[in-house]
Structures are given as C-alpha cells and as structure tokens.
Short mmCIF file of C-alpha atoms in Angstrom, two decimals:
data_model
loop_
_atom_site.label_atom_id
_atom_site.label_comp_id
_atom_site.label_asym_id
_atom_site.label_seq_id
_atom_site.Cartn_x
_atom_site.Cartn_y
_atom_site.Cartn_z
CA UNK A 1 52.37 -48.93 -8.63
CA UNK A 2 52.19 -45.05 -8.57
CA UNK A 3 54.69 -42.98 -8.48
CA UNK A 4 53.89 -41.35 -5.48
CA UNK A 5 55.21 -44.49 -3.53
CA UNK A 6 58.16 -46.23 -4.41
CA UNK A 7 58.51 -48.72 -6.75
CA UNK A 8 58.10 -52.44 -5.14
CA UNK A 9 57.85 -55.35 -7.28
CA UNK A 10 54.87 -57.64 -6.64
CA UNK A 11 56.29 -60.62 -4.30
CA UNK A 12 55.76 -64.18 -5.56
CA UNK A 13 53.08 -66.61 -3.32
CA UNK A 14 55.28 -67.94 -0.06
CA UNK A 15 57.90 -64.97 -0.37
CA UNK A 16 57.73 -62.35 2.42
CA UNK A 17 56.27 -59.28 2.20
CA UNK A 18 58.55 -56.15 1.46
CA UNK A 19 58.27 -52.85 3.96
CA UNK A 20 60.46 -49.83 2.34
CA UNK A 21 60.52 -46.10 4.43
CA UNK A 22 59.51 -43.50 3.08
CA UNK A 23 58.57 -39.70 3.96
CA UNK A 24 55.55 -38.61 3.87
CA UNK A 25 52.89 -35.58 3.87
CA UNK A 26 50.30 -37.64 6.07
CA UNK A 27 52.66 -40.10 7.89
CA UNK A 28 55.94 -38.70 9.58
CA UNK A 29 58.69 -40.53 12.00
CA UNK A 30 58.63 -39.16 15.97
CA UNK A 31 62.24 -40.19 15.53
CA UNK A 32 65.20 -39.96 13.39
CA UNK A 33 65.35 -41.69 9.48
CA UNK A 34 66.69 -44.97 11.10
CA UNK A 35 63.58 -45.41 13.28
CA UNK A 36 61.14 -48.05 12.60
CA UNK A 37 57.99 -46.26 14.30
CA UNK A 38 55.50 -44.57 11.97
CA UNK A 39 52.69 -42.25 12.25
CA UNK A 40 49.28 -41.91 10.23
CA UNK A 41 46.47 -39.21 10.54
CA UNK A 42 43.12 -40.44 12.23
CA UNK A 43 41.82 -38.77 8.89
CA UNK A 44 43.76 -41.25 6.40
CA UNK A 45 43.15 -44.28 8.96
CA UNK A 46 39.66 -43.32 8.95
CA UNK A 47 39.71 -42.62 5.18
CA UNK A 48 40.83 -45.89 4.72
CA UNK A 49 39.19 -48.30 7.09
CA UNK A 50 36.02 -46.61 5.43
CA UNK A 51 36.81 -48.53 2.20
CA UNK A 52 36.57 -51.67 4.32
CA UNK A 53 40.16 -52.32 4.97
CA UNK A 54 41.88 -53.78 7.62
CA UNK A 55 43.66 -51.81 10.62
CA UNK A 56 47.05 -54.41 9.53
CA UNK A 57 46.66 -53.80 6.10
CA UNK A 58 46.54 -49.96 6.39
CA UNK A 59 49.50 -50.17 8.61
CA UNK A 60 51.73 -52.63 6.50
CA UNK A 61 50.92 -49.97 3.86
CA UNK A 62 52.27 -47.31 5.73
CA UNK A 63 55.30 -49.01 6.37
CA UNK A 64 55.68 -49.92 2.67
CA UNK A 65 55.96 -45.90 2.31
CA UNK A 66 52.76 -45.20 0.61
CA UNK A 67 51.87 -41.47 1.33
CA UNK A 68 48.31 -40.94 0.68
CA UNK A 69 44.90 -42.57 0.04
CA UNK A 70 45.22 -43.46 -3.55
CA UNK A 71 48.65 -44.98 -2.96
CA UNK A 72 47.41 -46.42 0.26
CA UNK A 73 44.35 -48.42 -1.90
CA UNK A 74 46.50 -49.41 -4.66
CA UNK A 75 49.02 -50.69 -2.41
CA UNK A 76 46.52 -52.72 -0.48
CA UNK A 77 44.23 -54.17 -3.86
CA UNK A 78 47.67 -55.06 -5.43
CA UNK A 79 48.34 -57.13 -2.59
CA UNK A 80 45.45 -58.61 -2.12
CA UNK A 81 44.98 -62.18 -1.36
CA UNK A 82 48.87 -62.38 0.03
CA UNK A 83 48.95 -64.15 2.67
CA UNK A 84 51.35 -61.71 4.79
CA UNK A 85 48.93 -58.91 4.59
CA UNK A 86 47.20 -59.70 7.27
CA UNK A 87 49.99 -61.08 9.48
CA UNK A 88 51.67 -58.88 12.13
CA UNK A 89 53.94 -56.16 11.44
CA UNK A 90 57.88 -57.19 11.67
CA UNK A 91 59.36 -56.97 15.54
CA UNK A 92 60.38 -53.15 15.91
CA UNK A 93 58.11 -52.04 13.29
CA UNK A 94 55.22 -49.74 15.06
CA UNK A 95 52.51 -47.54 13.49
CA UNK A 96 51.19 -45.00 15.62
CA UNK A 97 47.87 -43.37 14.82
CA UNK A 98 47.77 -39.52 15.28
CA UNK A 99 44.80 -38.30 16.53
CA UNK A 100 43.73 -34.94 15.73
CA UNK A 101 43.21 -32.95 19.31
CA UNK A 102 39.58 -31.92 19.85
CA UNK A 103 38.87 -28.83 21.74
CA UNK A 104 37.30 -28.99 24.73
CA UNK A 105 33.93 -26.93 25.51
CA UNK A 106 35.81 -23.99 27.73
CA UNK A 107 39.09 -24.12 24.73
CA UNK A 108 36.11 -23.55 22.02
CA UNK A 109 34.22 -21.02 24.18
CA UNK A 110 37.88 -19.17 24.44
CA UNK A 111 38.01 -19.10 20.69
CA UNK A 112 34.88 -17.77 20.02
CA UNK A 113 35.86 -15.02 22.22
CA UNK A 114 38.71 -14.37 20.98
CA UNK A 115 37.59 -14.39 17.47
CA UNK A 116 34.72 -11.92 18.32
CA UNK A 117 37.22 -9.57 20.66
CA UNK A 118 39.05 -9.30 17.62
CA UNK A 119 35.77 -8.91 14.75
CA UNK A 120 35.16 -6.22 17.60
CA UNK A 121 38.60 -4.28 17.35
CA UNK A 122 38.45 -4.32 13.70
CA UNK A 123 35.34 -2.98 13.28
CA UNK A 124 36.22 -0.31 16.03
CA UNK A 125 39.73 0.68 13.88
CA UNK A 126 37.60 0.94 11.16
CA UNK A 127 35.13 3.29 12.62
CA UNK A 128 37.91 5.14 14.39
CA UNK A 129 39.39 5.47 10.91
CA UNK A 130 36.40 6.65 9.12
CA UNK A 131 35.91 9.26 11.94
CA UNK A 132 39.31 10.95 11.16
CA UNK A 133 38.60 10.57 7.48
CA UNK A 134 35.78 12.68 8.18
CA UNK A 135 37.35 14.93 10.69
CA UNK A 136 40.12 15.53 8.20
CA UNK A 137 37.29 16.32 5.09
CA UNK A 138 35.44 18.94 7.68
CA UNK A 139 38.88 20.32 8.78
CA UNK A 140 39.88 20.78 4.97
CA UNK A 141 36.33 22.14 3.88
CA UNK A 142 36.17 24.69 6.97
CA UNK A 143 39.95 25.81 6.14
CA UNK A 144 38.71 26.23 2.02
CA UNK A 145 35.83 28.25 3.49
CA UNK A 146 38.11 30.59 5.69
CA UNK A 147 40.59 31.28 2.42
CA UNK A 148 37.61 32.01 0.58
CA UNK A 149 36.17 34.22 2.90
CA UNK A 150 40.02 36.16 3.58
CA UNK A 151 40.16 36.43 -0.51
CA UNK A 152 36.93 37.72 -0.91
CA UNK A 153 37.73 40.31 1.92
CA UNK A 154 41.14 41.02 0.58
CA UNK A 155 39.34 41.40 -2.95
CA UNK A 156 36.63 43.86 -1.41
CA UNK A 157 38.92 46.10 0.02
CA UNK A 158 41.14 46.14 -3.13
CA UNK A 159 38.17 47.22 -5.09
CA UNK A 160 36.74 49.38 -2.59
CA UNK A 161 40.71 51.41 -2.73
CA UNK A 162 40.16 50.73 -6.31
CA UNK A 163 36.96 52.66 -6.35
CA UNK A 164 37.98 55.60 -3.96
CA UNK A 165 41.02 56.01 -6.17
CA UNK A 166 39.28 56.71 -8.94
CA UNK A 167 36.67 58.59 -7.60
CA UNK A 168 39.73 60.63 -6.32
CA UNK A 169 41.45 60.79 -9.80
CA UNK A 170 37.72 62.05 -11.31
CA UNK A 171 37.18 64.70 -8.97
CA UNK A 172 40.92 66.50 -9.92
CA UNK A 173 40.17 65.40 -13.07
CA UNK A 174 37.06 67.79 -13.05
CA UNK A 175 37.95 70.21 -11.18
CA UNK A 176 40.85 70.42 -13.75
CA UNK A 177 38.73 70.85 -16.16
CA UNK A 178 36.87 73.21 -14.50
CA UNK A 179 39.67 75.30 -13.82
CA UNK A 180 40.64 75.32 -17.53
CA UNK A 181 37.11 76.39 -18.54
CA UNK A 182 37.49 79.69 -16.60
CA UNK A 183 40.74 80.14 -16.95
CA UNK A 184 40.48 80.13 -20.87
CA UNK A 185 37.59 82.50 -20.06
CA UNK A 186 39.33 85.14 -18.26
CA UNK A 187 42.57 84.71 -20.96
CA UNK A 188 40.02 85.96 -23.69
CA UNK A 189 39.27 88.71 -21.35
CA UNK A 190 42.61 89.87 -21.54
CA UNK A 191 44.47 88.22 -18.69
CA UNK A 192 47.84 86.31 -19.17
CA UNK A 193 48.04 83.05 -18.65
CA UNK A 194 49.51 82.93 -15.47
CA UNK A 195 47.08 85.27 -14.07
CA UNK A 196 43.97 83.57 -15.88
CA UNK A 197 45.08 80.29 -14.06
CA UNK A 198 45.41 81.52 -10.95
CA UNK A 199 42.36 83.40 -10.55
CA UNK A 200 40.65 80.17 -12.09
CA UNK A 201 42.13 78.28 -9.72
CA UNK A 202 41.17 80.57 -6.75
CA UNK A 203 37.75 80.93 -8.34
CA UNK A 204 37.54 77.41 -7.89
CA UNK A 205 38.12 76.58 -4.45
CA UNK A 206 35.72 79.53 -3.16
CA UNK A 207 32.98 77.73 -5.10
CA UNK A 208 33.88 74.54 -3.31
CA UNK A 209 34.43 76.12 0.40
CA UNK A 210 31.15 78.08 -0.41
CA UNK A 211 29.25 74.91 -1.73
CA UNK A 212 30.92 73.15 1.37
CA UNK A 213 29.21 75.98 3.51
CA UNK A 214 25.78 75.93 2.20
CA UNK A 215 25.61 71.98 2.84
CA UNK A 216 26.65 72.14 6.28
CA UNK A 217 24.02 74.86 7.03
CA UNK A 218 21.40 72.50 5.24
CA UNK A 219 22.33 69.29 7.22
CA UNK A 220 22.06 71.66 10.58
CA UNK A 221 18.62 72.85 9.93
CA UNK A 222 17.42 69.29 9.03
CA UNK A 223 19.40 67.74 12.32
CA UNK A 224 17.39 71.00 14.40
CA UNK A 225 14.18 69.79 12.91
CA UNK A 226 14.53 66.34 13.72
CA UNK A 227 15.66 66.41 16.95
CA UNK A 228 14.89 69.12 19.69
CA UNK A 229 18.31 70.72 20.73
CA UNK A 230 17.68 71.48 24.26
CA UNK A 231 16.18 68.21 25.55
CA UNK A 232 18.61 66.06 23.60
CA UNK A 233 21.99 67.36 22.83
CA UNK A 234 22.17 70.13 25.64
CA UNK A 235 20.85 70.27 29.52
CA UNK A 236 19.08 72.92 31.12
CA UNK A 237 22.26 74.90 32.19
CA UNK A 238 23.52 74.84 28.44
CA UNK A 239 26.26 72.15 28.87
CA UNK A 240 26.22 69.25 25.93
CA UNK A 241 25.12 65.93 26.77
CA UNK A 242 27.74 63.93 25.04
CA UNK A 243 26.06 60.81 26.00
CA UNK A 244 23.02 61.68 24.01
CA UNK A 245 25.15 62.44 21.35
CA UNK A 246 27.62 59.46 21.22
CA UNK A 247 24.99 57.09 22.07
CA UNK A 248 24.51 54.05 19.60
CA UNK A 249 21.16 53.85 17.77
CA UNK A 250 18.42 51.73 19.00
CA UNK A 251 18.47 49.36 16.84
CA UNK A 252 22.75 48.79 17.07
CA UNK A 253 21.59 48.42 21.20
CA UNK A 254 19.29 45.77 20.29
CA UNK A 255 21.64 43.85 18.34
CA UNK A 256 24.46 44.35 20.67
CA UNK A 257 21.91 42.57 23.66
CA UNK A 258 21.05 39.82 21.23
CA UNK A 259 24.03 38.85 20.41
CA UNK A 260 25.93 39.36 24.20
CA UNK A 261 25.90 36.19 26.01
CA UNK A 262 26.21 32.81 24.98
CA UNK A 263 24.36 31.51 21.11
CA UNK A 264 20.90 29.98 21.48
CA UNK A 265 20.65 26.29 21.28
CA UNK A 266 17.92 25.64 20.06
CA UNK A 267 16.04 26.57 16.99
CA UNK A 268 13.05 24.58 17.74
CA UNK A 269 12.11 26.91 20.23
CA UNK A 270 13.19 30.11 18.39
CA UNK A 271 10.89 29.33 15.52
CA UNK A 272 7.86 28.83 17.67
CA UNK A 273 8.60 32.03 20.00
CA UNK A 274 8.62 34.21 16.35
CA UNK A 275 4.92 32.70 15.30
CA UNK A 276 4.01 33.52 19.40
CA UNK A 277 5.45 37.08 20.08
CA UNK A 278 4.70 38.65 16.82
CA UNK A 279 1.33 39.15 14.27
CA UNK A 280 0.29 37.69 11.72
CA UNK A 281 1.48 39.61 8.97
CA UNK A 282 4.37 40.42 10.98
CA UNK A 283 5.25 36.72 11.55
CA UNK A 284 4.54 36.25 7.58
CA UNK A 285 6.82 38.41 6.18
CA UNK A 286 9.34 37.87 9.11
CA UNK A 287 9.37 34.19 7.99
CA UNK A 288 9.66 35.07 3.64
CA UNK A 289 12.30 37.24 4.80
CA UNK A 290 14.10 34.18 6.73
CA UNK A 291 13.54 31.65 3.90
CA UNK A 292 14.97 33.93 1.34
CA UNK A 293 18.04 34.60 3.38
CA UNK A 294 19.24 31.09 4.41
CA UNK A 295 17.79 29.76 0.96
CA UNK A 296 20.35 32.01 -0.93
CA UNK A 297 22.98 30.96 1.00
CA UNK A 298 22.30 26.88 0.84
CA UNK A 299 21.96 27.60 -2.56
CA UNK A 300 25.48 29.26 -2.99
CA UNK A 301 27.26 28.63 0.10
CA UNK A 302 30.62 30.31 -1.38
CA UNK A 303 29.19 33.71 -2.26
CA UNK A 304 30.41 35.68 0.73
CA UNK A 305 27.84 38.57 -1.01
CA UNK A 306 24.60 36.41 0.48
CA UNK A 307 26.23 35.45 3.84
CA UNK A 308 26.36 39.39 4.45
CA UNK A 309 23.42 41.15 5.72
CA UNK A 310 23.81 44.48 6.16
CA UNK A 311 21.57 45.90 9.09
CA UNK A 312 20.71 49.49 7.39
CA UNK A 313 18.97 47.85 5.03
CA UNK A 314 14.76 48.60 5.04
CA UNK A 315 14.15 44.64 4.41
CA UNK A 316 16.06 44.24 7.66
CA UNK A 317 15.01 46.52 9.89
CA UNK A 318 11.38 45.93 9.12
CA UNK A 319 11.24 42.59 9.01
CA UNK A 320 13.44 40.37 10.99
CA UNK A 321 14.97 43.34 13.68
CA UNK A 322 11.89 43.90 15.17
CA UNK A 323 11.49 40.21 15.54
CA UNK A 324 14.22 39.17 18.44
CA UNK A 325 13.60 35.61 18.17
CA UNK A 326 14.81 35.80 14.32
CA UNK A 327 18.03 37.92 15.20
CA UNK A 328 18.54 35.17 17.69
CA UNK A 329 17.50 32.35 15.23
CA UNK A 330 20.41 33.96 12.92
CA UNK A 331 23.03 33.68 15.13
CA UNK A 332 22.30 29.93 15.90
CA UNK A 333 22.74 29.60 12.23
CA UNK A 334 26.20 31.02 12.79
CA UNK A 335 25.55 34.73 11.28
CA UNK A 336 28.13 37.31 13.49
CA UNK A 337 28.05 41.00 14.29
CA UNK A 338 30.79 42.32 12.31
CA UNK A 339 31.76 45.58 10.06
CA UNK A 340 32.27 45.78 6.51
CA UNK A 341 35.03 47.94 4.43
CA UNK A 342 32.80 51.27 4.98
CA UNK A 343 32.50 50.82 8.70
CA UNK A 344 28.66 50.00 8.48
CA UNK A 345 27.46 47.29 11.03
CA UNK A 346 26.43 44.08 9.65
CA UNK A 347 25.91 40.29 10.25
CA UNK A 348 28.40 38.18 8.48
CA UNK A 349 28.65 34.30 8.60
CA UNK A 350 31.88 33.24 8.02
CA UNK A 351 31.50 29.80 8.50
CA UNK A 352 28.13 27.88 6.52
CA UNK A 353 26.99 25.35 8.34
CA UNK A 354 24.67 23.69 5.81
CA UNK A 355 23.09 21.16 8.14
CA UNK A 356 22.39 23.88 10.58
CA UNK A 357 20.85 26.00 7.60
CA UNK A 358 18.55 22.83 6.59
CA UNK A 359 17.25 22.22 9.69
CA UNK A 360 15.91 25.96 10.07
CA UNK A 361 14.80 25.92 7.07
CA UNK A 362 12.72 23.00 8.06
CA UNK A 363 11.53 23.92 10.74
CA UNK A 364 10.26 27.17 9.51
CA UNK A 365 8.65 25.40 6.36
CA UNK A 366 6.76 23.41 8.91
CA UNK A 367 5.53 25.84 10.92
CA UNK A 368 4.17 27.70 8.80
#
C-alpha cells in the first residue's frame, strides 16, 4: 500500500474488513478526531466513480483513511473480490459527500461586475498615474527652461557690465595717453612737468567739450531737417508740444495694440488672414521670415539668442510688422513684449512651446 495511506495488512477471506481514520487534504471530519462521519469532494467521488467504482467502495475507502485518488484506487484493486467491500459501512460510520457550491446566474453576474469595476479602477490609477508622471516631466522641463532663461539673463547683463567696463577703462586709458602725448610735447617746449601736465590735461577736456559741441549742433540740424519744428514739437503760440515729443513711435503703438487684450487662439485663422490681407510678395517674404524664425528656435529650443527678436531690426520691421496677423501669430506661439539689457523693445519667448511651434509651422508650410 502507499505511503500516503496508512499501512493495513491485506485481511484473510471471511475476516472483516479493517476501517482506520485518517486526515486528509480531500476528506476532512465536520466533527472532532473521535467522530465517525467523513467527508469527500464531489471532485474525488466523481474522480473515482469515473473509473467504474462503486459509491460503497469509494466510501469504505475513505474510511480506511486513503487521502487521494491514487491511494483511493489502490486501496479499492487491493481489495478487490472481498466480500465486505461491497457490504454496508459499520453502524455510526457516515461519509458525507461535499458538493462544491455553484453560483447562481445573478451571484455570477455580480462577479463579473465586480471583476470589471475593479479592471476599471486599475486601469483608471494607472492613467491617473501616468498623467502626474507627465505633469511632473512638463513641470520639471518648464522649471529647466525658466533657470536657463534667468542664467542666460544674469550672464547677459554680466557681460554687457563686462563690456561697458572696459569700454570705460579704454577711454581713460586713451585719453591717458593722449594727455601724455601733449604733455611730453609741451615739456620739450620748455614747460615743467607739472605745468606740461596740466595744460595737457586742460588741453584735453576742451577738445572733448568742443567735440561734444560740434555733435550736438550736427544731431540738431539733422533732427530740424527731418522733422518740421513748428507743426511738430511747438504750437502756433510757441509753447512745446510735449506730447508730440514723448510720444512712442508708430510702430512701438502697433505692437502695444497687438499685444493688449487677451492672446489669439487660433493659428488656423491667423495664417489664412496673412495670405488674405497682404500681397503677394508681401505674404512671401512675410512667411520665409516666419519659417526662419520658429525653425531656429525648434531647432535649438535652449538658445535664448533665437527666442529674441529684436523689433529695430530691418528684417522685422519690413517683413512681419507690417503684417498684424504675424505679430499676432507670434504671440500665440508664446513670443512677449519685453526689453533687453540696453532698454531696446523686443519680443522674447520665455517659455518654447514646441508643439505650438510645429503646428505653425505646419500650417504655414501648407498654405503656402
């Protein structure tokens, strides 16, 4: 017999049949060790009565203590042919057959809703994960963009300080040397050189006042021929008209307009109003000018140099200011008013929006 069941001697013809208790993975008592009821699965009963044995002869096998199917069958072939095996089970003995529950149709509709409720709130974690994944990426990228942009501005004005230092340092350094140039001159005339120094020095700064003097009169004349004085800068009773005078250019009123109110939405629209309102040639070079400007910066998103247009520029003003639909294309793109480290008016965009800067780009390839 296997080992799985304990060990029970093979009874001799006209003895009776042996029934040892055992525990068991597929048969268990509903009672305590002393009790004489057993239990087997409807899947081992079933197992079993498919081999084409008897309902008494599974039963007596249970109570024998076998645990399984294989010790079930060898139990039951070993003991073939005994005449007890198919006699009734001793008085007290009782094995119970366990069915397995089967759902009913509104218990299995429940589970399959409860399954898919919670497929459902899985997926919807995971989306609501990869959301703030994302959120968290943009945040970070936008934040990398602003401490470029602050470090390239901090850099900027650094150099630009640099730069005026310098420029500061050369001019006394000239003018030093200028000063030493005549005042060596004026020692060989016979002059000491205290006195040579000082009349250098004094030599100097009359050149520069006069120099200073002669500019001023220049820039005058070519303001007078510009502009008349009367009708512009004065009224008829000779008072100033400090209006006309501290008035912004046309072109810094046209951008302040355009960019007033609330951005354009859509570019769509934009793009077809510049092809509309403007020539042909107009429209052509208004476009180049476009491309060139938002392909730079998709190309290079980090160089703060290309996301600064400076409005004085003659590619500017000819192309794309007279054009308000591209001013107003710009700004949807995110481009700013703003001023740069020498007070000049330009339009910065401090944060890239690359899909914003495909999808113009697009759209103006396809239009034209």
């Amino acid at each position: 017999m296997s080992s799985d069941c304990k060990e029970t001697e093979s009874p001799q013809a006209g003895e009776p049949l042996a029934a040892v208790k055992l525990p068991s993975v597929n048969s268990s008592s509903s009672e305590d060790t002393d009790s004489d009821t057993y239990t087997i699965s409807q899947t081992l009963f079933d197992a079993l009565t498919g081999r084409g044995f008897s309902e008494n002869a599974i039963k007596k096998s249970i109570v024998a203590g076998c645990i399984d199917e294989a010790t079930c069958t060898q139990w039951i072939q070993m003991h073939e042919g005994h005449p007890e095996l198919d006699t009734a089970l001793e008085d007290g003995a009782e094995v119970i057959i366990k069915a397995k529950r089967v759902l009913t149709e509104a218990e299995r509709e429940a589970k399959v809703r409860e399954l898919q409720e919670r497929v459902r709130r899985n997926k919807e974690e995971e989306k609501l994960e990869l959301q703030r994944k994302e959120r968290e990426r943009l945040e970070v990228g936008r934040k990398m963009l602003r401490m470029k942009s602050e470090m390239e501005e901090v850099r900027r004005k650094m150099n630009a300080e640099e730069a005026r230092r310098e420029n500061a340092a050369d001019l006394e350094a000239r003018r030093r040397i200028k000063i030493q140039i005549a005042a060596d001159r004026l020692e060989r005339r016979g002059h000491t050189r205290e006195e040579a120094l000082a009349l250098a020095e004094k030599e100097y700064e009359e050149a520069a006042a006069n120099a200073r003097a002669e500019a001023a009169a220049k820039l005058e004349t070519l303001q007078g021929a510009q502009a008349p004085a009367q009708t512009t800068t004065s009224s008829s009773d000779g008072t100033w008209n400090l209006s006309a005078v501290t008035a912004p250019s046309s072109a810094q009123n046209t951008l302040l307009g355009l960019f007033a109110g609330e951005a354009p939405t859509c570019a769509q629209s934009l793009v077809e109003n510049i092809r509309k309102r403007a020539s042909a040639e107009q429209t052509g070079e208004c476009v180049r000018t476009l491309r060139l400007i938002l392909g730079n910066i998709v190309s290079d998103p980090f160089d703060m140099k290309k996301r600064t247009l400076r409005i004085s520029t003659k590619a500017f003003r000819d192309a794309i200011l007279p054009v308000d639909e591209a001013v107003r294309l710009l700004r949807w793109c995110g481009f700013d008013l703003s001023t740069d480290a020498a007070s000049n008016q330009t339009l910065c965009l401090s944060t890239v929006v690359v899909r914003r800067l495909h999808q113009a780009l697009a759209l103006l390839d396809s239009e034209w």
